[in-house]
Amino acid sequence: MKLLKELSINLIIGLNALILFLLVFETQIEIPEILRVAGRTHPLLLHFPIVVLLLAFVLKFFEKYFSIEEAAFRKIVRFLLFAGALTSAATVILGLFLSQEEGYSGDLLQWHKWIGVAVSFISCGLLWGFQENISSKFLKTGMAISSIAVLVAGHFGASLTHGEDFILAPLSSGAADENFVDLTQAVVYNDLVRPVLKEKCYSCHNPDKAKGQLVMTDLDALLKGGKTGKLFVAGNSDESLIMERLLLDVNHKHRMPPKGKAPLTEEETALIRIWIDQGASFSAKLSDYASGDEIHQIVKSMYAGGPAPEVYDFEAADETRVNNLNTVYRLVSPIAYESPGLEVTFFSKSNFDTKSFEEIKPVANQIVYLNLSGMNVTDTEMKLIAGFPNLRQLNVNYSEVTDKGLKELSTLKHLNSIMVAGTKVSVGGITSLTGLPNLKRIYAWNTGINSADSKSLAKKYPGVLVDTGALETDKDTLTLNNPQFLPKNAFFRESFQLTIKHPIHGVDLIYTVGGSNPDSVQPKKYEKPIFIKENTIVKAKAEKGGWISSKVVEKNYQRSSIKPDVFSLKTTPAPQHKGRGGASLFDLIEGSTDILYASDGNWLGYSNQDFIVEMGFKKPVVLKEVLLSTLTSTALESFPPSEIEIWVAYGGAPLSLAGRIKIDMPGEKSPIERKIIACPTVNNQAVTSLKIIAKPLSKLPSWHKNKGKAAWFFLDEILIN
Amino acid sequence: MRFSFKDISKRIDRRAVLAFLLVWLVGVAVYCYWRQKSELSVGVAVLPEKVDFNFHIRPILSDRCYACHGPDANKREAGLRLDIEKNAFALLKETKGVHGIVPGNPGESGVYLRLVSEDPEIRMPPANSNLSVSQYEIQLIEKWIKQGAKYEKHWAFSPPKKVNLPKVSDTTWPRNEIDYFVLNKMEVNRLSPNQEADKEHLLRRVSVDLTGLPPTIAEMDDFMADESATAYNKVVSRLLASPAYGEKMALHWLDVSRYADSYGYQDDQWRTQWPWRDWVVHSFNRNMPYSKFLTWQLAGDMIPNATKEQVLATAYGRNHKITEEQGAIDEEYRMGYVLDRTNTFSKGVLGITMECAQCHDHKFDPFSQKSYYQLSAFFNNTPEKGLDVTNSRESKPAKYPLIRITQEDREGLLKFVNNPDTSTVSISVMSEMSERRKSYILNRGVYDAPGQEVLPGTPEAVFSFDTIKYPQNRLGLAKWTVSAENPLTARVFVNQIWGRIFGRGLVESAADFGSQGSLPSHPELLDWLAVDFMEHGWNVKRLVRQIVTSATYRQSAKMTKESRERDPNNTFLSRAVRIRLPAELIRDHVLSSSGLFNNKIGGPSFKPYQPNGIWEVRGSGRGTLKRYVQDHGDDLYRRGMYSFIKLTSPPPNMLVFDASNRDQCEVIRTRTNTPLQALVMMNDPIYLEASRVLSASLLQQKDISEEDRITQAFRRILCRRPESKEIATLTAYYEKEKQRYKRHPKDAAAFLNVGEFIYPKQLNSTHHAALMSVVHAIYNLEEAITKN
Amino acid sequence: MEKNFLERALNVNRRQFFSRASAGIGSLALGSLLIPNLFSGRSDEDEASMVGMPHFAPKAKRIIYMFQSGAPSQLESFDYKPMLRTMMGQDLPESIRQGQRLTGMTADQAKFPLVGSFYDFQQYGKARAWVSDLFPHTAKVVDDICIVKSLFTEAINHDPAITFFQTGAQQGNRPSMGSWLSYGLGSENENLPSFCVLVSKGKGNGQGVYSKLWSNGFLDSVHQGVQFMPGADPVLYMGNPAGTDKQSRRQMLDQLETLNQMQYDKMGDPEIITKIQQYEMAYRMQTSVPEVTDLSNEPDHIIKLYGPDCLVPGTYAANCLLARKLAENGVRFIQLYHQGWDQHGNLPNEMAGQAKDVDQASAALVQDLKQRGLLEDTLVIWGGEFGRTNYCQGKLEFDKYGRDHHPRAFSAWLTGGGVKAGMVYGETDEFGYNVTKNPVHVHDFHATLLHLMGLDHEKLTYRHQGRRYRLTDVAGKVVNDLLA
């Protein structure tokens, strides 16, 4: 007998200890699945303590009405007390588990919890007292308390699960949900201003605790103001006490709310200001104000950015399951942190098939956005899609979807936009969609539907926008862009193949060789690369039906048949224009002229110093012409050399001056261009070494803005034939 | 009804029941202990015996509280300041009768009550701060207050002390002092060191760490052959003596001092700071003491009758970006340069991030906005201009003040400046104006809102600047910096070197030793190294030798599942690091193992292969660097550290591997693993060319089997002998490729046609291409670009 | 307040009493099993857990930012100021200038003669928005876009100003906006970079763009912007070497995997496995990128929509078309740069050229996205780094004037993903010099973009070297008026 006592007492103490523990570490506790289950039996178990404790109480109170033999009676009561203590302790623990789950919080819970705990402790105490045979007066009161407690706790519990004032609800008219504000209907004071006051002021200015004798909770009191006087002057915020207090410096002793309390946000303050300035009406609606009015902006920024994001009423899918659905070709992810909705996107047509699509079925209920753009989605998949009840947006652009497939979608009550651009769907299919209750937008560009159809649809279903896309651009005519020449370089050795290209498929390329204009003389149509072996001017343009022909482009190809076997620069070019040294002069690469100044690594630049290069030829060459490709640009102070000398030698003989010419300078208005300058001709004599000296212009001409300064001399190639 | 349990009690023996209860309790207790232990072993501790302010409390306060209750006077809330004992213990201004912290009594301490409060209006940190303090941290604070809430000076600001070597149980393992500290930590955390790495791995590791280059086959064979105990030390000496050592060390310093070859803004034109870079390489090679190294760079020009070399060193102060944008406001940019110098110095040398103090008092560290501008005042006295070209066409390769290095100089004192020709080079350097330019606190950090005037000075918190001892100029600053009392300089540098070798500093946030930075994993070791470093004349080579000869360094990099779980970040160094090589060294490694390598030191930076059009499409279309003109011949095969850095468009294949873009002082690089890296390794022509050339030179060797060739390639790249299954896989691959190229000879030719290096001899293109594929594959192995 | 405090204190002491009193280690221990991190020191900041997905339901899933580098003049595009024509040549009143600082180019200019737009403006769309004759195509889509006329910034020179717009700070190595989004939202299509950069050049005076504008700063370099280059090899180092093809590359990867796996078995370093995966992803990129960048299948009417240049690689038009394809394929952030908007002189002429480059293609992109329904969740932005002065720089000729940099007020337009369409937001004074209504600072602009992408700009933080960084630094306010 004693044993049982010990055993169960041990147990009861243990459990109560556990209760204490759970209370202390509540914030850190995480309930494993299995215990959750246990926790959920709380509502079931809680009935035992209620019954048992009440029973014990009743028995004890009406002791004398039962004619039971003393000992037995004691046993019964003790048993009941045991049971009561035990079950209540257990119930409390399970309750604490349950409370860890989502959605249990707030004062109600706190009350319920603490009273429940109290019950457990009291009944534990009672048991103790009973063992110690304390006076039955104490016992009775104790039992009374516990019984009341258990009832109260029960009530709070009920309100928790069935909603506050569940019992009295039928009598009191349900109060509107505070948080939700329908801006279209909102009454400025009641729905916008009052909540602010309630949140930031009521705590100190209510009937129970009227600081500064100010009560704000009811209108009359509000109008009456506090001991410092009226709270506000309708229509004049500057004169209004409340504004003054709100705007005081944080550290000022009259500032409201006082430091430490949450202050009003900018918007909230502004809102109150406007409300007062607009006459502090208690009835005015937000919609009464012109849409441009400041108040709308403020309200908007208070209720962040217009319509709040949609809240989904369905359960979230299991997280790991969602993660496992992700492959490199399939994205399945929550549309936002802690949102049950999923967005699903497929990539890479070649990796898409019905099987890979079916794999997402397990989360069919959560899919909100589905993007199958470019996948070969057929009507089979559409059947499956019909089973995604929460789908909001469906993108099947450039898929195999047909009208038949669209008809499948009649089940998608939430669908609000669908993209079917570039598919075979026709008016029929679209019409079948217009039945969907929430469908707002259909994107049907580049389908069987033309703008005419969409207009008629728009008439029929004003709620739905059917976008059939861009203004028919096919009709307006545009100018073709220019053809391109390949290779790009203007210089060549012996000969080369010239290719003419154009980015747009199906254009005709018309060209001439030898300078005549493609429009004038009988032009050729480009079919295959053109073979070029001497200096040539090529002109070309592009034509295509429905387009305006391109401009004529031209290029002057220069031959440079001989490359010296050895060469060396006798003078080093300026550091910022040293190109790749002598090599640049014989690499057939032209320096560009479309630049502000020459530093593209192809131009050699000289200033204040002569350009001197020596070239050697293994076997003697007969020089027909020697040309310098130079840059003329007044802006860059780049001019042709003032004079050029040519020195030649045969075999070992020393170099001898073979010719010298002066070059006349370009005028003020001359454009930026590459100028090919002929060196003095070396009348057809064979040479093995050749030296060129070019003297840069020493002073810029008088018309130049930097006149007197030494000019530059740029060259990018030496052409020898 | 009758309740009698006699029969029950008969059957159940009381003792049995009690025993049962007992067992239950014991069981649970044991479970608890086990749970604790297992938690412990992952390196996370239960509440420590003694809660330490520096190590446990300050990090929490600093990270979650100082923003509003810290040094920043302007942002301070409720007049509560928690970084100073006195203020923290004082009465709260806001709540009568409550003290911020009451030593010994959390229950009375406002701070604690605010932390545990359930009322969101009261609880700290406030919801809108998006900060939170974990339960564990709260417990820490509670315990700390219970233990008397003792404040301590921030660890990094109290001078390092050389403590006695800690006791270790396994005395056979340590090779030098470092190991005692490391082993001790391991033992405390129930970890044991890895076995020593095998010689092959060790040789590769140390060669890479000291020279950035892999060992040659000959070097491998020698080392393997050398059985003597000193074998390893011999290698270390050899490596320290090689000129490549200086280059490897310099690489780090170039990041720290944001070295680049262009001006950085808008037209981003060409500049010649490279002689300074050559000087850095040179200085490391001749093992210049770090103190001197710093002094010269900070104030070489102010040393009495300074040599040209000393002046050259000060180019460090002028490596920052310089604008040439017409219309730039001179003063705005000049101030920008001054602040850049200040940040570079404080971050790279003092290891404190002061730039936060540019606009307001520092939020976390005791650096007032004033102290920031005092520090910058040192650097505010150079006769430079913010914009010293009226027209970016007149861009010069250096800006005033500058020095010119002539041919004579190079024949004399400055031999280390590797100019290709006889021309004169000019370098932007520092110089001091005779009359001090006034410096001010800049409100909001903007140049046109000068506030109170300030004189040059250093942050008091670090250690005070004795104006009698030190002149109030850069020279004084240099002296102050390398003074033995300076708690930071040595620690910071030692930590940087450690970080470059172990992949992570003893203080992980190597650029922030402040209260927001991470705490040293081995504080005593850090201090010991720092003090030892100073005691031995800031001898860098000695420091490096100490580190690489330690048993800690010589461990194997193998990770057992256990060690990975128990020390995931290798905080306790229970194994060697295994990390990818830095961008530049990947290139070096490939080039030198392939034989393409050009070991020329210094000189103007070179322009390697680069995909077409990158500079052209990005640039302004003006300026000396408008077009990318790739170099040719030997220059193509120079070390990565010499590749031309145009700030607005740094070498893309380097950025992909986390190289610094040199825009600002960078102390640690991030280390990532991305698909673009794979693309570079697979398709960058330089790596294909290297494969081509290496395979060619292998084919040269007559009468050896394909297998031998592959083995050789394997050894040259991975510096170890392949295992049989590895060689098998590769040979099989070789055969497959051979078949493929036999079938498509055109492909072989095409594949071989990469890079400008002309290989003299004609080879069978099928074999060559196939072998090239294999070599290229080896280069693409994770191990090839990993230090392990 | 005090009261509260006593309660707290009491409350705490009570709890302490309890915890001491809690009898029976057993139950204690039992309870301790329910506390996951009783012994671990980690502080659970949701900051970390939120990385990789929107903080709240996003309006936009991706951004196409058509950045007009060099700063197009608002006065010849969207901010119509007839007054400047009537006051042509008169000096800018100091009352308006209010000591605004000047660039070095005009600082020494004696007078600041006002100059009106050389081009006329008409009103378009429901909002009757003024658009200059330089942008006829944009004018056609005004009902789809939202023109903001009240942007302002602090920077007055190009480099800091562009850097400010792209990274939220004028100086330093901060992550680019695209990197922030890639970090905050993760990638949508794993087979493409989540942050792509497309650069084109106009004929006008250019200022260049810099790779640091799409740098990942201190973020992991997977968030680095990847520049798509015109021509055969759109992503650097993407093309297989000559003489190899997909199969042979596959071959190689298989060998690599085998060997790397061996290495892993030996060393046990998880990085090795990551490396294997990275090679696989690179391999997939090699297929998906060319698929996306291939424009050859675009029908003629699309080509006409964007203009014939859209098939010339590297042009703005081509980049716009490419941007659409990237958007279709799940790239988070597509950054276009068009250079050449820095008209210090010869503005009417140069700007006409620039406008011709961008007008048609920009409008086409909007149109094209719209007709595919992509505008629903794609945010499109058009604008530069600052505005241009209302007074002339250099010699004043009615058809040859120039304008200097002007940070105080400039225009840009946005459309798509959650942006209110057909609206003109903000106003400037009749001189077009100061914002008079609804100013939008660069930080606000960023905050708003992040908001549209479902990110709270104050929660999107990254801790680096002891400090928490934000794209919006310490400022920024979502401009709710812009939200649909």
mmCIF file of C-alpha atoms in Angstrom, chain A residues 13-14 17-18 20-25 28-32 35 97 114 121 259-261 266-267 292 297 300-301 304-307 309 327-329 331 334-338 343 345 347-348 350 369 371 373 393 395 397-398 417 419 421 441 443-446 467-471 473-481 484 503-505 544 546-547, chain C residues 1 4 14-15 18-19 21-24 27-38 46 49-50 53-59 61-62 140 187-191 284 291 295-305 307-312 328-330 332 360 367-368 370-374 376-377 420 425 437-438 451 477 480-481 483-484:
data_model
loop_
_atom_site.group_PDB
_atom_site.id
_atom_site.type_symbol
_atom_site.label_atom_id
_atom_site.label_comp_id
_atom_site.label_asym_id
_atom_site.label_seq_id
_atom_site.Cartn_x
_atom_site.Cartn_y
_atom_site.Cartn_z
ATOM 1 C CA ILE A 13 6.445 15.139 -8.116
ATOM 2 C CA GLY A 14 8.474 14.150 -11.136
ATOM 3 C CA ALA A 17 9.086 19.140 -11.679
ATOM 4 C CA LEU A 18 8.949 18.568 -15.404
ATOM 5 C CA LEU A 20 8.402 23.698 -13.861
ATOM 6 C CA PHE A 21 11.230 22.823 -16.137
ATOM 7 C CA LEU A 22 9.162 23.214 -19.270
ATOM 8 C CA LEU A 23 7.928 26.581 -18.043
ATOM 9 C CA VAL A 24 11.432 27.862 -17.440
ATOM 10 C CA PHE A 25 12.846 26.726 -20.743
ATOM 11 C CA GLN A 28 14.011 27.053 -26.224
ATOM 12 C CA ILE A 29 11.947 23.922 -26.339
ATOM 13 C CA GLU A 30 11.349 22.152 -29.604
ATOM 14 C CA ILE A 31 8.834 19.333 -29.649
ATOM 15 C CA PRO A 32 9.729 16.150 -31.554
ATOM 16 C CA LEU A 35 5.487 14.267 -28.532
ATOM 17 C CA PHE A 97 3.701 20.559 -25.636
ATOM 18 C CA TRP A 114 -0.806 29.541 -15.632
ATOM 19 C CA PHE A 121 0.220 22.293 -8.249
ATOM 20 C CA LYS A 259 10.753 58.405 -24.817
ATOM 21 C CA GLY A 260 11.004 54.649 -24.562
ATOM 22 C CA LYS A 261 7.477 54.150 -25.853
ATOM 23 C CA GLU A 266 6.246 59.637 -40.065
ATOM 24 C CA GLU A 267 3.183 58.413 -41.903
ATOM 25 C CA GLY A 292 -4.154 62.725 -56.029
ATOM 26 C CA GLN A 297 0.004 58.270 -50.525
ATOM 27 C CA LYS A 300 -0.656 53.511 -49.114
ATOM 28 C CA SER A 301 2.765 53.618 -47.529
ATOM 29 C CA ALA A 304 2.639 48.792 -47.659
ATOM 30 C CA GLY A 305 2.282 49.203 -51.362
ATOM 31 C CA GLY A 306 -1.368 48.929 -52.229
ATOM 32 C CA PRO A 307 -2.955 45.479 -52.262
ATOM 33 C CA PRO A 309 0.182 40.038 -51.257
ATOM 34 C CA THR A 327 16.842 19.212 -60.646
ATOM 35 C CA VAL A 328 19.125 21.263 -62.849
ATOM 36 C CA TYR A 329 16.301 21.439 -65.372
ATOM 37 C CA LEU A 331 13.029 24.667 -60.378
ATOM 38 C CA PRO A 334 8.444 28.519 -52.442
ATOM 39 C CA ILE A 335 7.428 31.841 -53.921
ATOM 40 C CA ALA A 336 8.667 33.456 -50.735
ATOM 41 C CA TYR A 337 10.038 32.780 -47.291
ATOM 42 C CA GLU A 338 7.503 30.736 -45.310
ATOM 43 C CA GLU A 343 6.614 28.311 -58.305
ATOM 44 C CA THR A 345 9.751 26.294 -63.877
ATOM 45 C CA PHE A 347 14.182 24.526 -68.510
ATOM 46 C CA SER A 348 15.716 22.908 -71.573
ATOM 47 C CA SER A 350 15.415 18.448 -74.647
ATOM 48 C CA TYR A 369 3.123 29.740 -60.755
ATOM 49 C CA ASN A 371 6.285 28.183 -66.281
ATOM 50 C CA SER A 373 7.592 28.300 -71.748
ATOM 51 C CA GLN A 393 -0.262 31.931 -63.501
ATOM 52 C CA ASN A 395 3.016 30.100 -69.005
ATOM 53 C CA ASN A 397 4.370 30.104 -74.582
ATOM 54 C CA TYR A 398 5.821 28.317 -77.602
ATOM 55 C CA SER A 417 -3.225 34.945 -66.172
ATOM 56 C CA MET A 419 0.479 32.885 -71.619
ATOM 57 C CA ALA A 421 2.002 33.136 -77.245
ATOM 58 C CA ARG A 441 -5.161 38.354 -68.729
ATOM 59 C CA TYR A 443 -1.373 36.627 -73.764
ATOM 60 C CA ALA A 444 -2.057 35.233 -77.185
ATOM 61 C CA TRP A 445 0.391 37.010 -79.442
ATOM 62 C CA ASN A 446 1.571 35.154 -82.537
ATOM 63 C CA ASP A 467 -3.148 40.674 -75.685
ATOM 64 C CA THR A 468 -2.441 39.743 -79.271
ATOM 65 C CA GLY A 469 0.769 41.674 -79.292
ATOM 66 C CA ALA A 470 2.767 44.191 -81.212
ATOM 67 C CA LEU A 471 1.408 46.479 -83.863
ATOM 68 C CA THR A 473 5.500 45.539 -87.708
ATOM 69 C CA ASP A 474 5.647 43.502 -90.907
ATOM 70 C CA LYS A 475 4.035 46.388 -92.702
ATOM 71 C CA ASP A 476 6.351 49.264 -91.836
ATOM 72 C CA THR A 477 9.498 49.374 -93.941
ATOM 73 C CA LEU A 478 12.923 49.867 -92.448
ATOM 74 C CA THR A 479 16.356 50.475 -93.897
ATOM 75 C CA LEU A 480 18.656 47.483 -94.028
ATOM 76 C CA ASN A 481 21.952 47.836 -92.233
ATOM 77 C CA GLN A 484 30.341 43.893 -94.001
ATOM 78 C CA PRO A 503 23.476 39.702 -90.610
ATOM 79 C CA ILE A 504 19.922 39.384 -91.923
ATOM 80 C CA HIS A 505 19.129 36.170 -93.731
ATOM 81 C CA LYS A 544 15.581 42.732 -99.528
ATOM 82 C CA GLY A 546 9.877 44.692 -97.628
ATOM 83 C CA TRP A 547 13.000 46.629 -96.682
ATOM 84 C CA MET C 1 7.874 52.095 -17.726
ATOM 85 C CA ASN C 4 7.033 47.276 -16.279
ATOM 86 C CA ARG C 14 10.491 34.010 -9.826
ATOM 87 C CA ARG C 15 11.773 32.038 -12.781
ATOM 88 C CA PHE C 18 11.718 27.909 -10.047
ATOM 89 C CA SER C 19 14.749 26.778 -11.951
ATOM 90 C CA ALA C 21 13.607 24.555 -7.167
ATOM 91 C CA SER C 22 13.017 22.250 -10.096
ATOM 92 C CA ALA C 23 13.287 18.947 -8.375
ATOM 93 C CA GLY C 24 14.458 15.690 -9.885
ATOM 94 C CA SER C 27 12.643 15.504 -15.403
ATOM 95 C CA LEU C 28 15.215 18.226 -15.942
ATOM 96 C CA ALA C 29 17.174 15.955 -18.184
ATOM 97 C CA LEU C 30 14.045 14.681 -19.806
ATOM 98 C CA GLY C 31 13.168 18.252 -20.598
ATOM 99 C CA SER C 32 16.657 19.011 -21.809
ATOM 100 C CA LEU C 33 16.111 16.528 -24.588
ATOM 101 C CA LEU C 34 13.577 18.992 -25.957
ATOM 102 C CA ILE C 35 16.045 21.855 -26.214
ATOM 103 C CA PRO C 36 17.892 21.477 -29.507
ATOM 104 C CA ASN C 37 20.593 24.038 -28.982
ATOM 105 C CA LEU C 38 20.949 24.142 -25.244
ATOM 106 C CA ASP C 46 16.744 34.536 -39.573
ATOM 107 C CA SER C 49 17.869 31.403 -43.177
ATOM 108 C CA MET C 50 16.150 33.857 -45.520
ATOM 109 C CA MET C 53 14.507 33.199 -51.533
ATOM 110 C CA PRO C 54 12.313 36.298 -51.444
ATOM 111 C CA HIS C 55 11.424 37.626 -47.996
ATOM 112 C CA PHE C 56 7.850 38.094 -49.191
ATOM 113 C CA ALA C 57 5.863 37.369 -52.331
ATOM 114 C CA PRO C 58 7.698 39.208 -55.124
ATOM 115 C CA LYS C 59 6.052 41.261 -57.849
ATOM 116 C CA LYS C 61 11.159 37.691 -60.673
ATOM 117 C CA ARG C 62 13.872 39.257 -62.812
ATOM 118 C CA LYS C 140 4.329 54.615 -78.335
ATOM 119 C CA SER C 187 19.616 31.406 -59.389
ATOM 120 C CA GLU C 188 16.495 30.379 -61.261
ATOM 121 C CA ASN C 189 18.103 28.460 -64.102
ATOM 122 C CA GLU C 190 21.191 26.659 -62.872
ATOM 123 C CA ASN C 191 22.487 26.267 -66.392
ATOM 124 C CA ARG C 284 25.766 22.187 -69.228
ATOM 125 C CA GLU C 291 21.016 27.971 -77.303
ATOM 126 C CA LEU C 295 19.208 34.754 -82.602
ATOM 127 C CA SER C 296 18.976 33.168 -86.033
ATOM 128 C CA ASN C 297 15.473 31.792 -85.505
ATOM 129 C CA GLU C 298 13.877 35.129 -84.690
ATOM 130 C CA PRO C 299 11.083 35.817 -87.215
ATOM 131 C CA ASP C 300 11.241 38.834 -89.513
ATOM 132 C CA HIS C 301 8.575 40.798 -87.676
ATOM 133 C CA ILE C 302 10.568 40.534 -84.453
ATOM 134 C CA ILE C 303 13.654 41.751 -86.298
ATOM 135 C CA LYS C 304 11.654 44.682 -87.563
ATOM 136 C CA LEU C 305 10.308 45.319 -84.086
ATOM 137 C CA GLY C 307 15.309 47.117 -85.886
ATOM 138 C CA PRO C 308 17.731 45.488 -88.322
ATOM 139 C CA ASP C 309 20.754 46.024 -86.047
ATOM 140 C CA CYS C 310 19.371 43.477 -83.618
ATOM 141 C CA LEU C 311 21.162 40.811 -85.614
ATOM 142 C CA VAL C 312 24.496 42.633 -85.530
ATOM 143 C CA GLU C 328 12.744 33.913 -70.914
ATOM 144 C CA ASN C 329 15.369 31.464 -69.749
ATOM 145 C CA GLY C 330 15.335 32.433 -66.114
ATOM 146 C CA ARG C 332 17.686 36.929 -62.595
ATOM 147 C CA GLN C 360 13.409 51.550 -81.047
ATOM 148 C CA GLN C 367 6.483 45.491 -76.381
ATOM 149 C CA ASP C 368 7.999 42.059 -76.876
ATOM 150 C CA LYS C 370 4.438 42.373 -72.905
ATOM 151 C CA GLN C 371 3.046 40.306 -75.732
ATOM 152 C CA ARG C 372 4.615 37.198 -74.196
ATOM 153 C CA GLY C 373 3.172 38.022 -70.784
ATOM 154 C CA LEU C 374 6.690 38.311 -69.397
ATOM 155 C CA GLU C 376 3.978 40.604 -65.597
ATOM 156 C CA ASP C 377 7.017 39.527 -63.616
ATOM 157 C CA LYS C 420 2.431 51.235 -61.933
ATOM 158 C CA TYR C 425 6.094 60.468 -61.120
ATOM 159 C CA LYS C 437 7.728 66.924 -55.743
ATOM 160 C CA ASN C 438 8.334 63.307 -54.760
ATOM 161 C CA HIS C 451 10.985 45.463 -52.704
ATOM 162 C CA LYS C 477 12.871 54.031 -48.469
ATOM 163 C CA ASN C 480 5.231 52.928 -52.643
ATOM 164 C CA ASP C 481 3.677 55.310 -55.147
ATOM 165 C CA LEU C 483 3.976 50.142 -56.999
ATOM 166 C CA ALA C 484 0.975 48.930 -58.967
#
